[in-house]
PDB file of C-alpha atoms and ligand atoms in Angstrom:
ATOM      1  CA  MET A  75      -8.106   3.834 -16.938  1.00  0.00           C
ATOM      2  CA  THR A  76     -10.709   2.528 -14.535  1.00  0.00           C
ATOM      3  CA  HIS A  77      -9.674   0.130 -11.841  1.00  0.00           C
ATOM      4  CA  ARG A  78     -11.406  -1.442  -8.921  1.00  0.00           C
ATOM      5  CA  PRO A  79     -10.431   0.892  -6.070  1.00  0.00           C
ATOM      6  CA  PHE A  80      -7.857  -0.711  -3.759  1.00  0.00           C
ATOM      7  CA  ILE A  81      -8.372   0.028  -0.066  1.00  0.00           C
ATOM      8  CA  VAL A  82      -5.523  -1.315   2.027  1.00  0.00           C
ATOM      9  CA  GLY A  83      -5.273  -1.289   5.811  1.00  0.00           C
ATOM     10  CA  ASN A  84      -1.743  -1.173   7.211  1.00  0.00           C
ATOM     11  CA  TRP A  85      -1.871  -2.313  10.820  1.00  0.00           C
ATOM     12  CA  LYS A  86       1.820  -1.491  11.330  1.00  0.00           C
ATOM     13  CA  MET A  87       3.042  -2.864  14.696  1.00  0.00           C
ATOM     14  CA  ASN A  88      -0.475  -3.238  16.033  1.00  0.00           C
ATOM     15  CA  GLY A  89      -2.621  -6.279  16.484  1.00  0.00           C
ATOM     16  CA  THR A  90      -2.872  -9.425  18.519  1.00  0.00           C
ATOM     17  CA  ARG A  91      -5.356 -12.245  18.161  1.00  0.00           C
ATOM     18  CA  ALA A  92      -7.799 -10.112  20.132  1.00  0.00           C
ATOM     19  CA  MET A  93      -8.200  -8.042  16.950  1.00  0.00           C
ATOM     20  CA  LEU A  94      -9.425 -10.938  14.830  1.00  0.00           C
ATOM     21  CA  ALA A  95     -13.003  -9.847  15.377  1.00  0.00           C
ATOM     22  CA  GLU A  96     -12.165  -6.524  13.703  1.00  0.00           C
ATOM     23  CA  ALA A  97     -10.630  -8.325  10.730  1.00  0.00           C
ATOM     24  CA  ARG A  98     -13.716 -10.511  10.370  1.00  0.00           C
ATOM     25  CA  ALA A  99     -15.996  -7.493  10.453  1.00  0.00           C
ATOM     26  CA  ILE A 100     -13.846  -5.782   7.809  1.00  0.00           C
ATOM     27  CA  ASP A 101     -14.038  -8.961   5.720  1.00  0.00           C
ATOM     28  CA  ARG A 102     -17.825  -8.905   5.885  1.00  0.00           C
ATOM     29  CA  ALA A 103     -17.727  -5.333   4.569  1.00  0.00           C
ATOM     30  CA  ALA A 104     -15.434  -6.477   1.762  1.00  0.00           C
ATOM     31  CA  GLU A 105     -18.093  -9.024   0.849  1.00  0.00           C
ATOM     32  CA  ARG A 106     -20.733  -6.302   0.691  1.00  0.00           C
ATOM     33  CA  PHE A 107     -18.581  -4.144  -1.613  1.00  0.00           C
ATOM     34  CA  PRO A 108     -17.369  -6.467  -4.372  1.00  0.00           C
ATOM     35  CA  ASP A 109     -16.548  -3.429  -6.515  1.00  0.00           C
ATOM     36  CA  VAL A 110     -13.823  -2.524  -3.999  1.00  0.00           C
ATOM     37  CA  GLN A 111     -10.648  -4.551  -3.511  1.00  0.00           C
ATOM     38  CA  VAL A 112     -10.111  -4.600   0.252  1.00  0.00           C
ATOM     39  CA  ALA A 113      -6.877  -5.715   1.882  1.00  0.00           C
ATOM     40  CA  LEU A 114      -5.225  -5.818   5.279  1.00  0.00           C
ATOM     41  CA  ALA A 115      -1.532  -5.980   6.119  1.00  0.00           C
ATOM     42  CA  PRO A 116      -1.279  -7.140   9.732  1.00  0.00           C
ATOM     43  CA  PRO A 117       2.027  -7.821  11.509  1.00  0.00           C
ATOM     44  CA  PHE A 118       3.810 -11.016  10.386  1.00  0.00           C
ATOM     45  CA  THR A 119       2.482 -12.838  13.462  1.00  0.00           C
ATOM     46  CA  LEU A 120      -1.126 -12.524  12.318  1.00  0.00           C
ATOM     47  CA  ILE A 121      -0.896 -13.080   8.565  1.00  0.00           C
ATOM     48  CA  ASN A 122      -1.587 -16.786   8.670  1.00  0.00           C
ATOM     49  CA  THR A 123      -4.353 -16.445  11.247  1.00  0.00           C
ATOM     50  CA  LEU A 124      -6.045 -13.704   9.248  1.00  0.00           C
ATOM     51  CA  ARG A 125      -5.686 -15.677   6.044  1.00  0.00           C
ATOM     52  CA  GLU A 126      -7.709 -18.464   7.625  1.00  0.00           C
ATOM     53  CA  ALA A 127     -10.233 -16.130   9.227  1.00  0.00           C
ATOM     54  CA  VAL A 128     -11.231 -14.075   6.184  1.00  0.00           C
ATOM     55  CA  SER A 129     -12.393 -14.870   2.677  1.00  0.00           C
ATOM     56  CA  ALA A 130     -13.318 -11.745   0.710  1.00  0.00           C
ATOM     57  CA  MET A 131     -10.248  -9.625   1.289  1.00  0.00           C
ATOM     58  CA  ASN A 132      -6.570  -9.847   0.458  1.00  0.00           C
ATOM     59  CA  VAL A 133      -4.018 -10.368   3.209  1.00  0.00           C
ATOM     60  CA  GLY A 134      -0.423  -9.219   2.958  1.00  0.00           C
ATOM     61  CA  GLY A 135       2.803  -8.349   4.711  1.00  0.00           C
ATOM     62  CA  GLN A 136       4.371  -4.995   5.544  1.00  0.00           C
ATOM     63  CA  ASP A 137       7.898  -5.885   4.443  1.00  0.00           C
ATOM     64  CA  CYS A 138      10.010  -8.758   3.183  1.00  0.00           C
ATOM     65  CA  HIS A 139      13.692  -9.567   2.792  1.00  0.00           C
ATOM     66  CA  ALA A 140      15.291  -9.519  -0.644  1.00  0.00           C
ATOM     67  CA  GLU A 141      16.780 -13.016  -0.243  1.00  0.00           C
ATOM     68  CA  VAL A 142      14.721 -16.203  -0.431  1.00  0.00           C
ATOM     69  CA  LYS A 143      16.294 -17.706   2.722  1.00  0.00           C
ATOM     70  CA  GLY A 144      19.468 -17.697   4.744  1.00  0.00           C
ATOM     71  CA  ALA A 145      21.327 -16.196   7.685  1.00  0.00           C
ATOM     72  CA  HIS A 146      19.216 -13.082   8.296  1.00  0.00           C
ATOM     73  CA  THR A 147      18.028 -13.279  11.874  1.00  0.00           C
ATOM     74  CA  GLY A 148      14.630 -11.753  12.412  1.00  0.00           C
ATOM     75  CA  ASP A 149      13.826 -11.318   8.745  1.00  0.00           C
ATOM     76  CA  VAL A 150      11.055 -12.899   6.669  1.00  0.00           C
ATOM     77  CA  SER A 151      11.334 -13.628   2.963  1.00  0.00           C
ATOM     78  CA  ALA A 152       8.784 -13.037   0.229  1.00  0.00           C
ATOM     79  CA  ALA A 153       8.702 -16.782  -0.391  1.00  0.00           C
ATOM     80  CA  MET A 154       7.735 -17.302   3.261  1.00  0.00           C
ATOM     81  CA  LEU A 155       4.936 -14.766   2.936  1.00  0.00           C
ATOM     82  CA  ALA A 156       3.661 -16.518  -0.167  1.00  0.00           C
ATOM     83  CA  ASP A 157       3.922 -19.851   1.639  1.00  0.00           C
ATOM     84  CA  ILE A 158       1.506 -18.735   4.372  1.00  0.00           C
ATOM     85  CA  GLY A 159      -0.977 -17.411   1.861  1.00  0.00           C
ATOM     86  CA  ALA A 160      -0.112 -13.722   1.633  1.00  0.00           C
ATOM     87  CA  ASP A 161      -1.341 -12.067  -1.555  1.00  0.00           C
ATOM     88  CA  PHE A 162       0.834  -8.959  -1.469  1.00  0.00           C
ATOM     89  CA  VAL A 163       3.471  -7.063   0.430  1.00  0.00           C
ATOM     90  CA  ILE A 164       3.911  -3.356   1.220  1.00  0.00           C
ATOM     91  CA  LEU A 165       7.466  -2.229   0.478  1.00  0.00           C
ATOM     92  CA  GLY A 166       9.497   0.899   1.187  1.00  0.00           C
ATOM     93  CA  HIS A 167       7.073   2.397   3.694  1.00  0.00           C
ATOM     94  CA  SER A 168       8.564   5.634   5.031  1.00  0.00           C
ATOM     95  CA  GLU A 169       8.713   4.125   8.517  1.00  0.00           C
ATOM     96  CA  ARG A 170      10.961   1.350   7.134  1.00  0.00           C
ATOM     97  CA  ARG A 171      13.021   3.843   5.170  1.00  0.00           C
ATOM     98  CA  ARG A 172      13.399   5.860   8.418  1.00  0.00           C
ATOM     99  CA  ASP A 173      13.755   3.085  11.038  1.00  0.00           C
ATOM    100  CA  HIS A 174      15.758   0.609   8.965  1.00  0.00           C
ATOM    101  CA  GLY A 175      17.605   2.848   6.545  1.00  0.00           C
ATOM    102  CA  GLU A 176      15.967   1.275   3.509  1.00  0.00           C
ATOM    103  CA  THR A 177      17.247   2.853   0.310  1.00  0.00           C
ATOM    104  CA  ASP A 178      15.501   2.930  -3.054  1.00  0.00           C
ATOM    105  CA  ALA A 179      17.868   0.194  -4.218  1.00  0.00           C
ATOM    106  CA  ALA A 180      16.970  -1.987  -1.227  1.00  0.00           C
ATOM    107  CA  VAL A 181      13.268  -1.464  -1.894  1.00  0.00           C
ATOM    108  CA  ARG A 182      13.740  -2.436  -5.544  1.00  0.00           C
ATOM    109  CA  ALA A 183      15.574  -5.621  -4.526  1.00  0.00           C
ATOM    110  CA  LYS A 184      12.705  -6.528  -2.213  1.00  0.00           C
ATOM    111  CA  ALA A 185      10.213  -5.767  -4.985  1.00  0.00           C
ATOM    112  CA  ASP A 186      12.056  -8.121  -7.338  1.00  0.00           C
ATOM    113  CA  ALA A 187      11.994 -10.841  -4.686  1.00  0.00           C
ATOM    114  CA  ALA A 188       8.301 -10.326  -4.003  1.00  0.00           C
ATOM    115  CA  LEU A 189       7.353 -10.560  -7.674  1.00  0.00           C
ATOM    116  CA  ALA A 190       9.508 -13.674  -8.053  1.00  0.00           C
ATOM    117  CA  ALA A 191       7.556 -15.210  -5.178  1.00  0.00           C
ATOM    118  CA  GLY A 192       4.287 -14.399  -6.930  1.00  0.00           C
ATOM    119  CA  LEU A 193       3.215 -11.626  -4.577  1.00  0.00           C
ATOM    120  CA  ALA A 194       1.635  -8.360  -5.627  1.00  0.00           C
ATOM    121  CA  ILE A 195       3.474  -5.293  -4.344  1.00  0.00           C
ATOM    122  CA  ILE A 196       2.609  -1.856  -3.032  1.00  0.00           C
ATOM    123  CA  VAL A 197       5.667   0.389  -3.215  1.00  0.00           C
ATOM    124  CA  CYS A 198       5.507   3.460  -0.986  1.00  0.00           C
ATOM    125  CA  VAL A 199       6.957   6.840  -1.853  1.00  0.00           C
ATOM    126  CA  GLY A 200       6.607  10.277  -0.301  1.00  0.00           C
ATOM    127  CA  GLU A 201       8.411  13.455   0.605  1.00  0.00           C
ATOM    128  CA  THR A 202       9.244  14.881   4.036  1.00  0.00           C
ATOM    129  CA  LEU A 203       7.987  18.271   5.156  1.00  0.00           C
ATOM    130  CA  GLU A 204      11.440  19.802   4.672  1.00  0.00           C
ATOM    131  CA  GLU A 205      11.497  18.512   1.109  1.00  0.00           C
ATOM    132  CA  ARG A 206       8.029  19.923   0.411  1.00  0.00           C
ATOM    133  CA  ASP A 207       8.895  23.280   1.974  1.00  0.00           C
ATOM    134  CA  ALA A 208      12.027  23.392  -0.168  1.00  0.00           C
ATOM    135  CA  GLY A 209       9.909  22.887  -3.294  1.00  0.00           C
ATOM    136  CA  LYS A 210      11.461  19.485  -3.931  1.00  0.00           C
ATOM    137  CA  ALA A 211       8.456  17.235  -3.305  1.00  0.00           C
ATOM    138  CA  GLU A 212       7.823  16.270  -6.915  1.00  0.00           C
ATOM    139  CA  ALA A 213      11.495  15.674  -7.679  1.00  0.00           C
ATOM    140  CA  VAL A 214      11.933  13.503  -4.568  1.00  0.00           C
ATOM    141  CA  VAL A 215       8.843  11.408  -5.230  1.00  0.00           C
ATOM    142  CA  SER A 216       9.563  11.048  -8.948  1.00  0.00           C
ATOM    143  CA  GLY A 217      13.082   9.892  -8.081  1.00  0.00           C
ATOM    144  CA  GLN A 218      11.759   7.336  -5.595  1.00  0.00           C
ATOM    145  CA  VAL A 219       9.343   5.967  -8.192  1.00  0.00           C
ATOM    146  CA  SER A 220      12.078   5.639 -10.792  1.00  0.00           C
ATOM    147  CA  GLU A 221      14.573   4.038  -8.400  1.00  0.00           C
ATOM    148  CA  SER A 222      12.387   1.873  -6.115  1.00  0.00           C
ATOM    149  CA  LEU A 223      10.066   0.204  -8.584  1.00  0.00           C
ATOM    150  CA  PRO A 224      11.121  -3.039 -10.214  1.00  0.00           C
ATOM    151  CA  VAL A 225      12.148  -2.961 -13.878  1.00  0.00           C
ATOM    152  CA  GLY A 226      12.672  -5.632 -16.517  1.00  0.00           C
ATOM    153  CA  ASP A 227      10.478  -8.237 -18.142  1.00  0.00           C
ATOM    154  CA  GLU A 228       9.111  -9.737 -14.942  1.00  0.00           C
ATOM    155  CA  ALA A 229       8.150  -6.296 -13.664  1.00  0.00           C
ATOM    156  CA  LEU A 230       6.482  -5.439 -16.951  1.00  0.00           C
ATOM    157  CA  ALA A 231       4.433  -8.629 -16.821  1.00  0.00           C
ATOM    158  CA  ALA A 232       3.505  -7.960 -13.181  1.00  0.00           C
ATOM    159  CA  ALA A 233       2.459  -4.400 -14.027  1.00  0.00           C
ATOM    160  CA  ALA A 234       0.301  -5.635 -16.899  1.00  0.00           C
ATOM    161  CA  ALA A 235      -1.277  -8.173 -14.545  1.00  0.00           C
ATOM    162  CA  GLY A 236      -2.237  -5.436 -12.069  1.00  0.00           C
ATOM    163  CA  LYS A 237       0.194  -6.729  -9.449  1.00  0.00           C
ATOM    164  CA  ILE A 238       2.031  -3.454  -8.917  1.00  0.00           C
ATOM    165  CA  ALA A 239       0.654  -0.478  -7.001  1.00  0.00           C
ATOM    166  CA  VAL A 240       2.332   2.689  -5.811  1.00  0.00           C
ATOM    167  CA  ALA A 241       1.298   4.426  -2.591  1.00  0.00           C
ATOM    168  CA  TYR A 242       1.978   8.141  -2.436  1.00  0.00           C
ATOM    169  CA  GLU A 243       2.291   8.925   1.242  1.00  0.00           C
ATOM    170  CA  PRO A 244       3.659  12.346   2.197  1.00  0.00           C
ATOM    171  CA  VAL A 245       5.673  11.625   5.342  1.00  0.00           C
ATOM    172  CA  TRP A 246       4.250  14.664   7.129  1.00  0.00           C
ATOM    173  CA  ALA A 247       0.690  13.375   6.617  1.00  0.00           C
ATOM    174  CA  ILE A 248       1.248   9.936   8.137  1.00  0.00           C
ATOM    175  CA  GLY A 249      -0.313   9.523  11.560  1.00  0.00           C
ATOM    176  CA  THR A 250      -0.527  13.281  12.027  1.00  0.00           C
ATOM    177  CA  GLY A 251      -4.147  13.951  11.179  1.00  0.00           C
ATOM    178  CA  ARG A 252      -2.820  16.400   8.581  1.00  0.00           C
ATOM    179  CA  VAL A 253      -4.057  15.198   5.210  1.00  0.00           C
ATOM    180  CA  ALA A 254      -2.598  16.485   1.946  1.00  0.00           C
ATOM    181  CA  ALA A 255      -4.700  18.939  -0.054  1.00  0.00           C
ATOM    182  CA  VAL A 256      -6.629  17.201  -2.834  1.00  0.00           C
ATOM    183  CA  GLU A 257      -5.046  19.416  -5.510  1.00  0.00           C
ATOM    184  CA  ASP A 258      -1.566  18.507  -4.255  1.00  0.00           C
ATOM    185  CA  VAL A 259      -2.487  14.819  -4.342  1.00  0.00           C
ATOM    186  CA  ILE A 260      -3.745  15.166  -7.919  1.00  0.00           C
ATOM    187  CA  ALA A 261      -0.541  16.939  -8.981  1.00  0.00           C
ATOM    188  CA  MET A 262       1.676  14.343  -7.351  1.00  0.00           C
ATOM    189  CA  HIS A 263      -0.274  11.401  -8.758  1.00  0.00           C
ATOM    190  CA  ALA A 264       0.132  12.937 -12.220  1.00  0.00           C
ATOM    191  CA  ALA A 265       3.886  13.138 -11.648  1.00  0.00           C
ATOM    192  CA  VAL A 266       3.961   9.507 -10.474  1.00  0.00           C
ATOM    193  CA  ARG A 267       1.868   8.475 -13.482  1.00  0.00           C
ATOM    194  CA  ALA A 268       4.374  10.112 -15.839  1.00  0.00           C
ATOM    195  CA  ARG A 269       7.185   8.050 -14.302  1.00  0.00           C
ATOM    196  CA  LEU A 270       5.101   4.883 -14.482  1.00  0.00           C
ATOM    197  CA  ASN A 271       4.386   5.494 -18.156  1.00  0.00           C
ATOM    198  CA  ALA A 272       8.098   5.957 -18.780  1.00  0.00           C
ATOM    199  CA  ALA A 273       8.930   2.746 -16.898  1.00  0.00           C
ATOM    200  CA  TYR A 274       6.169   0.426 -18.066  1.00  0.00           C
ATOM    201  CA  GLY A 275       4.635   1.917 -21.194  1.00  0.00           C
ATOM    202  CA  GLU A 276       1.096   0.666 -21.815  1.00  0.00           C
ATOM    203  CA  ALA A 277       1.258  -1.668 -18.817  1.00  0.00           C
ATOM    204  CA  ALA A 278       1.400   1.415 -16.573  1.00  0.00           C
ATOM    205  CA  ASP A 279      -2.352   1.756 -17.118  1.00  0.00           C
ATOM    206  CA  LYS A 280      -2.796  -1.248 -14.829  1.00  0.00           C
ATOM    207  CA  VAL A 281      -0.729   0.249 -11.996  1.00  0.00           C
ATOM    208  CA  ARG A 282      -2.897   1.848  -9.351  1.00  0.00           C
ATOM    209  CA  ILE A 283      -1.673   4.868  -7.414  1.00  0.00           C
ATOM    210  CA  LEU A 284      -2.972   4.940  -3.847  1.00  0.00           C
ATOM    211  CA  TYR A 285      -2.923   7.912  -1.510  1.00  0.00           C
ATOM    212  CA  GLY A 286      -1.893   7.407   2.118  1.00  0.00           C
ATOM    213  CA  GLY A 287      -1.577   9.702   5.104  1.00  0.00           C
ATOM    214  CA  SER A 288      -4.333  10.403   7.645  1.00  0.00           C
ATOM    215  CA  VAL A 289      -7.108   9.002   5.452  1.00  0.00           C
ATOM    216  CA  ASN A 290     -10.302   8.723   7.486  1.00  0.00           C
ATOM    217  CA  ALA A 291     -14.081   8.551   7.173  1.00  0.00           C
ATOM    218  CA  GLY A 292     -14.310  12.318   6.812  1.00  0.00           C
ATOM    219  CA  ASN A 293     -11.842  12.852   3.975  1.00  0.00           C
ATOM    220  CA  ALA A 294     -11.955   9.525   2.092  1.00  0.00           C
ATOM    221  CA  ALA A 295     -14.696  10.427  -0.386  1.00  0.00           C
ATOM    222  CA  ASP A 296     -12.939  13.614  -1.543  1.00  0.00           C
ATOM    223  CA  LEU A 297      -9.570  11.903  -1.901  1.00  0.00           C
ATOM    224  CA  LEU A 298     -10.904   8.784  -3.604  1.00  0.00           C
ATOM    225  CA  SER A 299     -12.880  10.726  -6.189  1.00  0.00           C
ATOM    226  CA  ALA A 300      -9.832  12.803  -7.197  1.00  0.00           C
ATOM    227  CA  ALA A 301      -8.176  12.198 -10.570  1.00  0.00           C
ATOM    228  CA  ASP A 302      -5.971   9.095 -10.661  1.00  0.00           C
ATOM    229  CA  VAL A 303      -6.424   8.202  -6.995  1.00  0.00           C
ATOM    230  CA  GLY A 304      -6.830   4.450  -7.323  1.00  0.00           C
ATOM    231  CA  GLY A 305      -7.317   3.726  -3.657  1.00  0.00           C
ATOM    232  CA  ALA A 306      -5.957   4.401  -0.199  1.00  0.00           C
ATOM    233  CA  LEU A 307      -3.332   3.041   2.178  1.00  0.00           C
ATOM    234  CA  VAL A 308      -4.797   3.511   5.612  1.00  0.00           C
ATOM    235  CA  GLY A 309      -2.972   3.206   8.936  1.00  0.00           C
ATOM    236  CA  GLY A 310      -4.739   4.351  12.088  1.00  0.00           C
ATOM    237  CA  ALA A 311      -8.234   4.250  10.604  1.00  0.00           C
ATOM    238  CA  SER A 312      -7.841   0.593   9.566  1.00  0.00           C
ATOM    239  CA  LEU A 313      -7.471  -0.726  13.098  1.00  0.00           C
ATOM    240  CA  THR A 314     -11.184  -1.003  13.770  1.00  0.00           C
ATOM    241  CA  ALA A 315     -14.036  -2.000  11.507  1.00  0.00           C
ATOM    242  CA  GLU A 316     -15.937   1.052  12.701  1.00  0.00           C
ATOM    243  CA  ALA A 317     -13.265   3.410  11.367  1.00  0.00           C
ATOM    244  CA  PHE A 318     -12.355   1.404   8.241  1.00  0.00           C
ATOM    245  CA  LEU A 319     -15.837   0.562   6.933  1.00  0.00           C
ATOM    246  CA  PRO A 320     -16.791   4.116   5.925  1.00  0.00           C
ATOM    247  CA  ILE A 321     -13.578   4.332   3.881  1.00  0.00           C
ATOM    248  CA  ILE A 322     -14.457   1.101   2.045  1.00  0.00           C
ATOM    249  CA  ALA A 323     -17.978   2.419   1.508  1.00  0.00           C
ATOM    250  CA  ALA A 324     -16.610   5.725   0.161  1.00  0.00           C
ATOM    251  CA  ALA A 325     -14.666   3.765  -2.452  1.00  0.00           C
ATOM    252  CA  GLY A 326     -17.707   1.753  -3.509  1.00  0.00           C
ATOM    253  CA  THR A 327     -20.234   2.803  -6.081  1.00  0.00           C
ATOM    254  CA  GLY A 328     -23.100   2.314  -3.705  1.00  0.00           C
ATOM    255  CA  GLU A 329     -24.737   0.046  -6.276  1.00  0.00           C
ATOM    256  CA  VAL A 330     -24.353  -3.093  -4.188  1.00  0.00           C
TER     257      VAL A 330
HETATM  258  P1  PGA B 408      -2.117   6.817   8.750  1.00  0.00           P
HETATM  259  O1  PGA B 408      -0.947   5.886   8.141  1.00  0.00           O
HETATM  260  O2  PGA B 408      -3.369   6.494   7.982  1.00  0.00           O
HETATM  261  O3  PGA B 408      -2.199   6.411  10.203  1.00  0.00           O
HETATM  262  O4  PGA B 408      -1.697   8.235   8.557  1.00  0.00           O
HETATM  263  C1  PGA B 408      -0.876   5.656   6.762  1.00  0.00           C
HETATM  264  C2  PGA B 408       0.314   4.785   6.454  1.00  0.00           C
HETATM  265  O5  PGA B 408       1.389   4.990   7.039  1.00  0.00           O
HETATM  266  O6  PGA B 408       0.230   3.866   5.611  1.00  0.00           O
END
């Protein structure tokens, strides 16, 4: 089960056109590391601009609506993302689950819509600190995987085509500087893998499991070399090329 590592920057609600220079510099790094799949998810307002400014990396959204179009003020559909050249969309990030009350069922509906629009998806899962302290982390995350990921023939085909990724992001590790212990990441990725195998059978081999939560230049190499860590979803450390480049380099083989 070897995959090209997938290093994804999630700019969250950060970024104006002034940050295009950072995106271009990150794109040049992506060119230098062809053995790493590099991607950025800027705010909706910058997706099209980034798409035109970069060539070696993927560009995606941070959310989409489950409907194709209609009376949903302020929302953006997966079809619209595809129309402006997005390659993928992040779904079910814990900040969306928290700020917008997104349920597993809502995330699954968005995932179905994204696949129908031809986008790849990164579905986020992760436990809160209370859930971890209560010994429920694995049950919570396994449940999220089973309930949030798309199922059915289209999902199976997308999984087999490498268009589905899961990001394990413990909520308490996001933006806190408190990274999960490597052995805990390995254990959780194994639990996620078991659910993926149950859902997708052989096609699960093509589903990468990313780790997210305070990934930075100092901890990336340890995390990325751990068993079944197929990449990283990076927030704060993706906002500048200076911070993001060492993470891309840590994922590379160094042979280029
Ligand atoms: P962080 O965010 O790297 O700033 O912790 C990760 C994420 O939320 O995807």
